[in-house]
mmCIF file of C-alpha atoms and ligand atoms in Angstrom:
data_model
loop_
_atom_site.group_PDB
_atom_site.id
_atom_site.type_symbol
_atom_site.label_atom_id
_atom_site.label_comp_id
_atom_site.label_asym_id
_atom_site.label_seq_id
_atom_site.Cartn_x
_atom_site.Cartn_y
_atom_site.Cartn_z
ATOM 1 C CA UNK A 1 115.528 122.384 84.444
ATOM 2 C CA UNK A 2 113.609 119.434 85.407
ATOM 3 C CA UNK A 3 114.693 117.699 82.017
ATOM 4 C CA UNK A 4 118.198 117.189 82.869
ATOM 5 C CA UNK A 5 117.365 115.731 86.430
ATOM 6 C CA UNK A 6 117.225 111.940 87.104
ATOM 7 C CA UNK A 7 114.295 110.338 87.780
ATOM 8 C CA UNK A 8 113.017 110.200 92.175
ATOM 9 C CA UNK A 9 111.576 107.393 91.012
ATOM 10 C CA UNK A 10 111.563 104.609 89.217
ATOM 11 C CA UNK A 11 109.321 102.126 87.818
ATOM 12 C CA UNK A 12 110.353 99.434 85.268
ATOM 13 C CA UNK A 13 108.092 96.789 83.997
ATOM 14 C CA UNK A 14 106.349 95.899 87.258
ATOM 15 C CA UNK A 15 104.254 93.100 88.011
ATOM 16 C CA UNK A 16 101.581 92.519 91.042
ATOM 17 C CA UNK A 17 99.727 88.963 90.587
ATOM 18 C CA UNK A 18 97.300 87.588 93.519
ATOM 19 C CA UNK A 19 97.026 84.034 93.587
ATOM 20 C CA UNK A 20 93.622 82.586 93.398
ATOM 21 C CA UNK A 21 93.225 79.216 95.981
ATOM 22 C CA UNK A 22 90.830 76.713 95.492
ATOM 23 C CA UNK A 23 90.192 73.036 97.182
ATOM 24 C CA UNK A 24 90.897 72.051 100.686
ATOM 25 C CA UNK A 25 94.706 71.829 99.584
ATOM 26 C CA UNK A 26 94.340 75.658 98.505
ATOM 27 C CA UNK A 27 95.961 75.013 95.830
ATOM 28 C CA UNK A 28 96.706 77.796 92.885
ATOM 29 C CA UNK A 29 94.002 78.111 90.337
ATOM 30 C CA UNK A 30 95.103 81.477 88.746
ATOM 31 C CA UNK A 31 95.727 84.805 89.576
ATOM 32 C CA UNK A 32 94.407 88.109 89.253
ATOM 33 C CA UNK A 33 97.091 90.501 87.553
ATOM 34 C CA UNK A 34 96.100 93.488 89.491
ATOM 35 C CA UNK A 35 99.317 94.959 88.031
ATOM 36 C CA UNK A 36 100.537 93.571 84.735
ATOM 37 C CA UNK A 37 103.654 94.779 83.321
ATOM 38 C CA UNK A 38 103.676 98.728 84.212
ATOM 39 C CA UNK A 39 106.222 101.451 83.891
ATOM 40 C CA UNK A 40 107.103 105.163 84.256
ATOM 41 C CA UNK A 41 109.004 107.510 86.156
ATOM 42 C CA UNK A 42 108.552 110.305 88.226
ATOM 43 C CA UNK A 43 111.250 113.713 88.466
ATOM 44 C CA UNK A 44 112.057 115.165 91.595
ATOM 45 C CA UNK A 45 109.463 117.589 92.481
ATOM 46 C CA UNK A 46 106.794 116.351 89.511
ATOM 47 C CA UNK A 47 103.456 114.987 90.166
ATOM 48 C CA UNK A 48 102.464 111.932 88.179
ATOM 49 C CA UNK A 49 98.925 111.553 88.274
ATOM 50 C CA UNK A 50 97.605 107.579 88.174
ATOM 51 C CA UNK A 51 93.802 107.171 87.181
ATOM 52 C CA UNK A 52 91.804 104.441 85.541
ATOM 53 C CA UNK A 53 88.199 103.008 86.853
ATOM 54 C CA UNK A 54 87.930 101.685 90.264
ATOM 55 C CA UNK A 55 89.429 97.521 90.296
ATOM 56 C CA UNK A 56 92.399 99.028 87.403
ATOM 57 C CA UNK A 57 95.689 98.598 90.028
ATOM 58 C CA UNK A 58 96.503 101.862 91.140
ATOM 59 C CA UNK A 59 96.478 101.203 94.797
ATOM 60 C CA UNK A 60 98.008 97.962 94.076
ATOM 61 C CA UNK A 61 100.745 99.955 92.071
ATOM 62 C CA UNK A 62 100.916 102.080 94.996
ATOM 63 C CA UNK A 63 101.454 99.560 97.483
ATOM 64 C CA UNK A 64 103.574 97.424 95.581
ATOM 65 C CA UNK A 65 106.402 100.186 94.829
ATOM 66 C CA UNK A 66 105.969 100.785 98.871
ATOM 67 C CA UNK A 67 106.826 96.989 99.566
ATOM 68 C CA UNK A 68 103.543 97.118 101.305
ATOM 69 C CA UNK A 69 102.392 94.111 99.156
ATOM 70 C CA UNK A 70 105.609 92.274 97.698
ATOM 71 C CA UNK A 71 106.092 92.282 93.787
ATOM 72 C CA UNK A 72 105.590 89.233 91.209
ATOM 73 C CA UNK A 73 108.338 91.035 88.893
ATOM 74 C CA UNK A 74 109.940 93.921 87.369
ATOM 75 C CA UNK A 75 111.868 96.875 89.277
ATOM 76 C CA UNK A 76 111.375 99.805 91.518
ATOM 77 C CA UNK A 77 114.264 102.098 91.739
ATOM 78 C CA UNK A 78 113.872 105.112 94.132
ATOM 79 C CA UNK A 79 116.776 107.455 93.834
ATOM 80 C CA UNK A 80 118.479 105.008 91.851
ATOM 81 C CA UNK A 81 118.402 102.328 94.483
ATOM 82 C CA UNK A 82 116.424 99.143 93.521
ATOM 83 C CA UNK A 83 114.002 99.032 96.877
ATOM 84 C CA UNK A 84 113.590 95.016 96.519
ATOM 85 C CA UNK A 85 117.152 94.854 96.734
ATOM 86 C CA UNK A 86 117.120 96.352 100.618
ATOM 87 C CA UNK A 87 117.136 94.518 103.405
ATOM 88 C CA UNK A 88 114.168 95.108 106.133
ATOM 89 C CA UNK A 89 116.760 97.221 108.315
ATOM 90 C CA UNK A 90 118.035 99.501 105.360
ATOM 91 C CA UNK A 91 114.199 99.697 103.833
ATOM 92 C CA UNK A 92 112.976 100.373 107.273
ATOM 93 C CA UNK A 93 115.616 103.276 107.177
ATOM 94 C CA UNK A 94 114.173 104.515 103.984
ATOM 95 C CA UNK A 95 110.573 104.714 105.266
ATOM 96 C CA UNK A 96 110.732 107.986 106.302
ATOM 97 C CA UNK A 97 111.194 109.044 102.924
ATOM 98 C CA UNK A 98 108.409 107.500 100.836
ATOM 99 C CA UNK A 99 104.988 108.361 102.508
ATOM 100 C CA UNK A 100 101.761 107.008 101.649
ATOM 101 C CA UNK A 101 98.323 109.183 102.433
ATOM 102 C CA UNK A 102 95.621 107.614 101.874
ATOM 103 C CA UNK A 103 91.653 108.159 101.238
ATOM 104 C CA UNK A 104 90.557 107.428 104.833
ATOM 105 C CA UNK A 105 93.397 108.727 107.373
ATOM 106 C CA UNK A 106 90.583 107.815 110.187
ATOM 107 C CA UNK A 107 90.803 104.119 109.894
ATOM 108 C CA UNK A 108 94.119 104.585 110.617
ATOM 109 C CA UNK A 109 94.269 106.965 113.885
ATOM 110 C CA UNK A 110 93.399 105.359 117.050
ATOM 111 C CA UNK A 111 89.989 107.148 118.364
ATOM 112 C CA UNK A 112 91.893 107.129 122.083
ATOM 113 C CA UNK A 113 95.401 108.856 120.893
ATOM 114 C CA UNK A 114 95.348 112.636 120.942
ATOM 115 C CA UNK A 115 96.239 113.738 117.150
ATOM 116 C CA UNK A 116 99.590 115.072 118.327
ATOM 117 C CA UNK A 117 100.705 112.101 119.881
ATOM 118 C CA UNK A 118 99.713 110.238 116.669
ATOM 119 C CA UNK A 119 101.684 112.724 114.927
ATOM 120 C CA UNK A 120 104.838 112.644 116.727
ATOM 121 C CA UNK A 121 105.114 108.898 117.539
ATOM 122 C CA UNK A 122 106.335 108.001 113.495
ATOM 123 C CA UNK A 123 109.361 110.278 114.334
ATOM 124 C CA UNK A 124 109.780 108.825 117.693
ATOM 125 C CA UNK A 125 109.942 105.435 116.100
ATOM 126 C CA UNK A 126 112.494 106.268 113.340
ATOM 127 C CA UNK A 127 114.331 108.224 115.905
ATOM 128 C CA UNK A 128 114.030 111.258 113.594
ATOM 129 C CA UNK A 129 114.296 113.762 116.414
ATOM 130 C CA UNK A 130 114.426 114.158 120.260
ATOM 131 C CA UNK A 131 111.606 113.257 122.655
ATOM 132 C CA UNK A 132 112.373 117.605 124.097
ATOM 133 C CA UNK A 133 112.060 118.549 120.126
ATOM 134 C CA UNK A 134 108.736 116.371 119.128
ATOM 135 C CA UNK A 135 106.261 118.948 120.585
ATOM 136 C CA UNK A 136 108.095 121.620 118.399
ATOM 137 C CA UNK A 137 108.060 120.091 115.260
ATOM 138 C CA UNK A 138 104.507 118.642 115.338
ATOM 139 C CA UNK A 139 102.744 122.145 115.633
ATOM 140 C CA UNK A 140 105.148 123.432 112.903
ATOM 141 C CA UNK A 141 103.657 120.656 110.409
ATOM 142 C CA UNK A 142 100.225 121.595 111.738
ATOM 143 C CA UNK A 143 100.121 125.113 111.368
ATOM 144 C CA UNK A 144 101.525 123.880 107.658
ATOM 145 C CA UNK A 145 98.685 122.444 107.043
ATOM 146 C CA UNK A 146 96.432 124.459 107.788
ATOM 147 C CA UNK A 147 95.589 123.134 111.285
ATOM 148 C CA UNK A 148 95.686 125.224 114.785
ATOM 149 C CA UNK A 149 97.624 124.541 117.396
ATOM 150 C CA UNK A 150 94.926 123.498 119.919
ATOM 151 C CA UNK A 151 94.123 120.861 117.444
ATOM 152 C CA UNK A 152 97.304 118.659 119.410
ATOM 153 C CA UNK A 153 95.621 118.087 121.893
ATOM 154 C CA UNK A 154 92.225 116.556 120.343
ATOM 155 C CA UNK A 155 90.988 113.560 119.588
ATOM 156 C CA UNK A 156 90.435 111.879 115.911
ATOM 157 C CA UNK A 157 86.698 112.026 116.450
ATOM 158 C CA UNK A 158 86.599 115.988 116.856
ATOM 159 C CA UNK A 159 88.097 116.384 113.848
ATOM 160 C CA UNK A 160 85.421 116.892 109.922
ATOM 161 C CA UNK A 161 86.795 114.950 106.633
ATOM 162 C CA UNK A 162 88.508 117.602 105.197
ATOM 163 C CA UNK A 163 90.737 118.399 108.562
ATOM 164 C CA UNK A 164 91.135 114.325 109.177
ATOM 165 C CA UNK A 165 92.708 114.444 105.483
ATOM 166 C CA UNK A 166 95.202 117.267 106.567
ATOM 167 C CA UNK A 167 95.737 115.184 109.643
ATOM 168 C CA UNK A 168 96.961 112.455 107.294
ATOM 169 C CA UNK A 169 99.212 114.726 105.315
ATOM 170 C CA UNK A 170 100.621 116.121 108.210
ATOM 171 C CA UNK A 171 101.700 113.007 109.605
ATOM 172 C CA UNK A 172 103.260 112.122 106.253
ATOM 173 C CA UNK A 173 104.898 115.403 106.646
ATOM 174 C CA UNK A 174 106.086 115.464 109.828
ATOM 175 C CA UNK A 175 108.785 113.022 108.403
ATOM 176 C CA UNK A 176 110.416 114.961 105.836
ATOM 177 C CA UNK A 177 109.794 112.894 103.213
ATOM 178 C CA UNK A 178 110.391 112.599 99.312
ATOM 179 C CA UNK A 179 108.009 111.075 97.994
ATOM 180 C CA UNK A 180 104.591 111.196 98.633
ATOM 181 C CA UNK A 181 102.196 108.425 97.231
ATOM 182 C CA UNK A 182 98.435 109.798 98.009
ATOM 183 C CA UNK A 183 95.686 107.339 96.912
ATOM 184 C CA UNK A 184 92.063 108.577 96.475
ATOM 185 C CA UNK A 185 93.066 111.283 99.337
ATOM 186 C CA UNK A 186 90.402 113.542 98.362
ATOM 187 C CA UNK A 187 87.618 110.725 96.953
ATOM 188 C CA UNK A 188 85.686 110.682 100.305
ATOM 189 C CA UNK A 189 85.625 115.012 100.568
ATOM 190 C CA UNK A 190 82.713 116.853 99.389
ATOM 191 C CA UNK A 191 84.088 118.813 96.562
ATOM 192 C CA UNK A 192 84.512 122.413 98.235
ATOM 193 C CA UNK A 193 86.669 120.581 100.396
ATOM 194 C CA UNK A 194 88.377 118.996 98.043
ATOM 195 C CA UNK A 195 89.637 121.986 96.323
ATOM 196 C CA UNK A 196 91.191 122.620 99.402
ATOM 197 C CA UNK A 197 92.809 119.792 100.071
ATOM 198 C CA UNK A 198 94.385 119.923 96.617
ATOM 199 C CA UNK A 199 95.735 123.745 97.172
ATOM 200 C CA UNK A 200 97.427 122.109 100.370
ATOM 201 C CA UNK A 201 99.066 119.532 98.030
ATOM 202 C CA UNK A 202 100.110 121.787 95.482
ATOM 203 C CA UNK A 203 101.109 124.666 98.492
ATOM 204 C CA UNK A 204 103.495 121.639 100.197
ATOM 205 C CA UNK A 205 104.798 121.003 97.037
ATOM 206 C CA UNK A 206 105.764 124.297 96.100
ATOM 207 C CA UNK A 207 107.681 125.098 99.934
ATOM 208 C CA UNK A 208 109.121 121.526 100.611
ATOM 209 C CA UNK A 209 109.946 120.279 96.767
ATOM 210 C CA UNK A 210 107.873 116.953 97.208
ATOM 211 C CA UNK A 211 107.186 114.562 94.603
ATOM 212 C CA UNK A 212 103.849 113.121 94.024
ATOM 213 C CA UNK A 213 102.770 110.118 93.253
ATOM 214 C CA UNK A 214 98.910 111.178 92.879
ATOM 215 C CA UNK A 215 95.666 108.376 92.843
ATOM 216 C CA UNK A 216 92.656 109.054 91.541
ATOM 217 C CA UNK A 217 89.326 107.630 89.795
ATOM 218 C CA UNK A 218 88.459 111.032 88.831
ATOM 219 C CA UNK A 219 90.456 112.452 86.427
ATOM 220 C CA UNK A 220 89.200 115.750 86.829
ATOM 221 C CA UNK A 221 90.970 115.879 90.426
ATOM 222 C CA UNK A 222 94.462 115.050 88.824
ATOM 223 C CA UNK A 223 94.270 117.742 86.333
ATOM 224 C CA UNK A 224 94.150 120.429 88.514
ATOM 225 C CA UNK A 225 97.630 119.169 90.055
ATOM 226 C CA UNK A 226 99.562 116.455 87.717
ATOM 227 C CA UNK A 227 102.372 117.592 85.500
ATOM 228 C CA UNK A 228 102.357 114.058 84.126
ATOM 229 C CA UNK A 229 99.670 111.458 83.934
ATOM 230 C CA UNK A 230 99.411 107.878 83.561
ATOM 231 C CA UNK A 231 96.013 105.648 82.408
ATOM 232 C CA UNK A 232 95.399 102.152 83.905
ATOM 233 C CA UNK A 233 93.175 99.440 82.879
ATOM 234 C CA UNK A 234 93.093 96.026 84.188
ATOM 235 C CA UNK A 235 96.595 96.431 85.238
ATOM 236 C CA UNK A 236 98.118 97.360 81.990
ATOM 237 C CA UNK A 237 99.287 101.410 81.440
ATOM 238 C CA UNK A 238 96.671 102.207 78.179
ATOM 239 C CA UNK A 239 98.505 105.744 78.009
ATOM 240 C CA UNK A 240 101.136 107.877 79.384
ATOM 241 C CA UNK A 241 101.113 111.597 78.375
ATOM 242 C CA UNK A 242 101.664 115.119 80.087
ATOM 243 C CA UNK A 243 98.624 116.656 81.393
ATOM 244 C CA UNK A 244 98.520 119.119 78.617
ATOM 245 C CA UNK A 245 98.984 116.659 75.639
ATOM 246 C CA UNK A 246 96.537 114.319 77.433
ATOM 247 C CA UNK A 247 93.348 116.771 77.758
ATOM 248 C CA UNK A 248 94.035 118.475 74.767
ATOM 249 C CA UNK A 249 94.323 115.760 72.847
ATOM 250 C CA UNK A 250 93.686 112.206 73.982
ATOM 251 C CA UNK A 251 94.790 109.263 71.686
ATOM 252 C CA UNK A 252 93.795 105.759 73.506
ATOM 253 C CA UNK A 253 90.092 105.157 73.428
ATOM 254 C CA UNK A 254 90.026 104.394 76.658
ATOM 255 C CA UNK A 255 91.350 108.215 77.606
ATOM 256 C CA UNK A 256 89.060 109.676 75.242
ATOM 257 C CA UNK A 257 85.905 107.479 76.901
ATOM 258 C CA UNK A 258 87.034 108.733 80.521
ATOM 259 C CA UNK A 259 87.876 112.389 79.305
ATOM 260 C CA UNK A 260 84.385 112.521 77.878
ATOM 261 C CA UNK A 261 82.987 112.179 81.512
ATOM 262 C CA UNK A 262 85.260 115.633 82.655
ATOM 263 C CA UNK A 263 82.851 118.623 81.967
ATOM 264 C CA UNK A 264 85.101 121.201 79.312
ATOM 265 C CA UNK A 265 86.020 124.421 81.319
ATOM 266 C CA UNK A 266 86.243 125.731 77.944
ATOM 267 C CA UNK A 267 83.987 124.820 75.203
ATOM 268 C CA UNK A 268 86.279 125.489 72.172
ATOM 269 C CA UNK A 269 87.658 122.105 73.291
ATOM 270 C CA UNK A 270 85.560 119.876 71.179
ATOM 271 C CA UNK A 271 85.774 116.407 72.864
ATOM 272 C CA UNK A 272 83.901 113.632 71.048
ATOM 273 C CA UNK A 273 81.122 111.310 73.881
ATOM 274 C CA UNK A 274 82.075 107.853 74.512
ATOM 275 C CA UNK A 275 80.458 106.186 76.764
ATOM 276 C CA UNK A 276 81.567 103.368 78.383
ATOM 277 C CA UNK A 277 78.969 100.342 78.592
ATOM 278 C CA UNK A 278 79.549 97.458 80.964
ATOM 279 C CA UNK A 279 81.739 96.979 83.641
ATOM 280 C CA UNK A 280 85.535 96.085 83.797
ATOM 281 C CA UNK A 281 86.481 92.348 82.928
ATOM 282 C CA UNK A 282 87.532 90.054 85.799
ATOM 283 C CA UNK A 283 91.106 90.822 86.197
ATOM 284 C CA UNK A 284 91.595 86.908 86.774
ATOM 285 C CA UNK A 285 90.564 86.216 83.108
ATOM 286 C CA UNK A 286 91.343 89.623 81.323
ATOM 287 C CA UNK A 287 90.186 89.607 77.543
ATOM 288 C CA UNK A 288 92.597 88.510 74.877
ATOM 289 C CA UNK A 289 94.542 90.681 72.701
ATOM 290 C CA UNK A 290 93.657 94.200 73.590
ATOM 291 C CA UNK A 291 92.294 94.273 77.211
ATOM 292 C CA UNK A 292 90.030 96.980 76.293
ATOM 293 C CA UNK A 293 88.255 95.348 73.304
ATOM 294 C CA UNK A 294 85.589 93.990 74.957
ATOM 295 C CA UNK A 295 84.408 98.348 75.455
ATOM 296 C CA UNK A 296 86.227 100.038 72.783
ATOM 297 C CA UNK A 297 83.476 101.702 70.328
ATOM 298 C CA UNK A 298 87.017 101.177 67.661
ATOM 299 C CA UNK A 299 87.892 97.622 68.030
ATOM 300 C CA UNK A 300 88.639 96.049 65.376
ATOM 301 C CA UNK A 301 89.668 91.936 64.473
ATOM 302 C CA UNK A 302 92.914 92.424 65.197
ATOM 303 C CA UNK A 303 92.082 93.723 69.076
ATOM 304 C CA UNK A 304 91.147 90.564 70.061
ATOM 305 C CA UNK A 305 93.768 88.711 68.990
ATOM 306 C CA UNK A 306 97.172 90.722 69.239
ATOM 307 C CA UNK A 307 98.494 92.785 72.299
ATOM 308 C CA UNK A 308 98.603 96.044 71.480
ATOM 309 C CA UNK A 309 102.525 97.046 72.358
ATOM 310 C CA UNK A 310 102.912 100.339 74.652
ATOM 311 C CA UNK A 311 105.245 102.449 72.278
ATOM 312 C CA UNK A 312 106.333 105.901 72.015
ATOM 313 C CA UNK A 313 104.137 108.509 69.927
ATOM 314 C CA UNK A 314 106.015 111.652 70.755
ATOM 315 C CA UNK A 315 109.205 112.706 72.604
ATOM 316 C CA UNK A 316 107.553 112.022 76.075
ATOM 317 C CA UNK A 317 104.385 110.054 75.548
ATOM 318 C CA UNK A 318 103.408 106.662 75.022
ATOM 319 C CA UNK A 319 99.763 104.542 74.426
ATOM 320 C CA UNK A 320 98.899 101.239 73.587
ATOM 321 C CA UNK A 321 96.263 100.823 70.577
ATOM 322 C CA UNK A 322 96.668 99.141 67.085
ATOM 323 C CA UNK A 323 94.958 101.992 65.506
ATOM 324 C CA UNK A 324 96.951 105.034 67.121
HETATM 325 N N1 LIG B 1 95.194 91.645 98.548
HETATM 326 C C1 LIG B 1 94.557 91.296 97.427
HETATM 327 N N2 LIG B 1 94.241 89.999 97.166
HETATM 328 C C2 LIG B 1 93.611 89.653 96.017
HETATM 329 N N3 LIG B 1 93.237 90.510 95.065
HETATM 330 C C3 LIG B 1 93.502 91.820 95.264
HETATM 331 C C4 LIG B 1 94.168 92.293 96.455
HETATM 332 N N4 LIG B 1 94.303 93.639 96.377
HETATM 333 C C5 LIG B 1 93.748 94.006 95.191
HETATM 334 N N5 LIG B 1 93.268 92.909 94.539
HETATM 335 C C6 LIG B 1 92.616 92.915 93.226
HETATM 336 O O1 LIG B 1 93.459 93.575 92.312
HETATM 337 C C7 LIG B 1 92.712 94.341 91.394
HETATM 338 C C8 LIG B 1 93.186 95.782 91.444
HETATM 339 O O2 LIG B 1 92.826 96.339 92.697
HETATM 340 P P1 LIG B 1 93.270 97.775 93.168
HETATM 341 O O3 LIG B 1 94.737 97.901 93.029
HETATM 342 O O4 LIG B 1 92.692 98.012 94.504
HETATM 343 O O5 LIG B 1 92.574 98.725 92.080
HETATM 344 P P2 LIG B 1 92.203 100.278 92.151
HETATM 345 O O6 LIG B 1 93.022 100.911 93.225
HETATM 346 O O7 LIG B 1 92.502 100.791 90.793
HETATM 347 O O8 LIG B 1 90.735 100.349 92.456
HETATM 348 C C9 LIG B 1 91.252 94.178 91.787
HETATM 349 O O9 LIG B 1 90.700 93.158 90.971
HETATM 350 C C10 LIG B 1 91.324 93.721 93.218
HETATM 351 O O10 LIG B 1 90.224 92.918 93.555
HETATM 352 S S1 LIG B 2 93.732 98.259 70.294
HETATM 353 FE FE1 LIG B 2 91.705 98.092 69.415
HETATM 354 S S2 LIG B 2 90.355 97.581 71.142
HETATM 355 FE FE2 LIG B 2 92.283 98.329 71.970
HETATM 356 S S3 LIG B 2 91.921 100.483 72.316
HETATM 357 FE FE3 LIG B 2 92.846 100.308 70.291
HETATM 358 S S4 LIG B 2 91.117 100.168 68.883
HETATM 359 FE FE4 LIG B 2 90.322 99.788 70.921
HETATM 360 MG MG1 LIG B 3 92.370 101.991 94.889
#
């Protein structure tokens, strides 16, 4: 069914550049494209996983569809509504329904406000519900996930990783939203935990319909929960491909390099080793041509001169390499 629906959200050709100062006059030098001409869309009720190496854009991606950071260009349409075109009242209106969780929920919870009250105060703000009716639905979305109801009462620093993380999702929760954008939000759990914090995902998913817009370094993590994924490098999308298509059968380089770091549940899959040497390329002075030629065990002349275009290589995937 989910083919017919229209996309939650969508992103068309977006740009993120930082300016680079220099000089006492701090004048503009360059910038770093953290996010260099990216697109995709996410279904209601799909998750669309986001990896690539650690400096690639995702959170910036993240952030910048959030107007947490503003854009350099391009378009972000949530339910069909361009979110640049808001103004601060009507985007502040919308808040509620695009949450982001992120991989440290502790840096944001003040150490001297008990977890309920940090819980309930986002609907207090947006005037969501009544003062009489916060107390109610803030031990609902902890018993959701996975949290007891003692817990309201207690203080950030009583709490281990893994139940700080379902703090976090709980107070994305506790809002109703949409959309959920969750960078890294299992990268700093040891991996027992993690699997559990991914089962909450996927369980909140399954009960409330949420869509997911799901970070990671570690593509290993967003198999086990993306529908769709998405490849990054030095801002630019290498490859965009279901989850299936992707692991059986990855097509950029770059995929196939950080595939052949995933151990193979089953060995039947025969996955060729790449390893990657050296470390990404200043975003602020990206290589020519094919950003990835500077690593890719394939390149050939023609990398380093011409821009490999992102184009369509089946009915609902897409990659960017002069050799696919
Ligand atoms: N506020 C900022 N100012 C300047 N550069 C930034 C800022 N935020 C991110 N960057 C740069 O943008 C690039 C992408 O960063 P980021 O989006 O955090 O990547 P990722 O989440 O994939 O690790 C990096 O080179 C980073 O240094
Ligand atoms: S375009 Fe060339 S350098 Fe880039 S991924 Fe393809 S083969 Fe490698
Ligand atoms: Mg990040």
């Amino acid at each position: 069914m989910s083919e017919i629906l229209q996309p939650l959200l969508e992103v068309n050709h977006l740009k993120k550049y930082f300016p680079i100062k220099s000089g006492l006059l701090s004048r503009t030098v360059g910038n770093v494209k953290a996010v260099d001409d990216i697109s995709f869309s996410i279904k209601p009720g799909e998750t669309f996983g986001l990896v690539g190496e650690s400096g690639s854009g995702k959170s910036t991606v993240g952030r910048t569809i959030l107007r947490l950071t503003d854009k350099t260009d391009g378009e972000v349409k949530f339910k069909g509504i361009d979110l640049y075109d808001l103004s601060p009242q009507e985007l502040r209106r919308l808040r509620p329904k695009m949450q982001l969780i992120f991989q440290d929920p502790y840096s944001s919870l003040n150490p001297r406000v008990r977890i309920g009250d940090a819980i309930g105060e986002a609907l207090l703000d947006h005037g969501l519900v009544p003062q009489a009716e916060v107390r109610d639905r803030v031990l609902e979305v902890l018993a959701a996930c996975g949290l007891s109801s003692y817990h309201i009462d207690r203080f950030p620093h009583e709490f281990s990783g893994g139940q700080r993380q379902r703090v976090g999702i709980a107070r994305a929760l506790v809002l109703n939203p949409d959309l959920i954008i969750a960078d890294e939000p299992v990268s700093a759990l040891d991996v027992s935990i993690q699997a559990q914090i991914i089962n909450l995902f996927r369980k909140m998913q399954e009960t409330r319909g949420l869509t997911y817009l799901f970070i990671s370094h570690d593509l290993s993590v967003v198999e086990h929960l993306c529908s769709q994924i998405g490849v990054m490098y030095l801002g630019s999308m290498m490859e965009r491909a279901s989850r299936d298509e992707l692991f059986r059968d990855p097509l950029h380089p770059y995929t196939k390099a950080l595939l052949s770091a995933v151990p193979v549940p089953i060995p039947k899959l025969k996955r060729e080793r790449i390893v990657l040497s050296g470390e990404l390329p200043n975003p602020a002075d990206p290589p020519s041509g094919c950003k990835f030629h500077t690593r890719c065990p394939y390149a050939v002349a023609r990398c380093r001169e011409e821009v490999p275009l992102f184009r369509n290589v089946g009915s609902d995937r897409s990659v960017a390499c002069h050799l696919v």
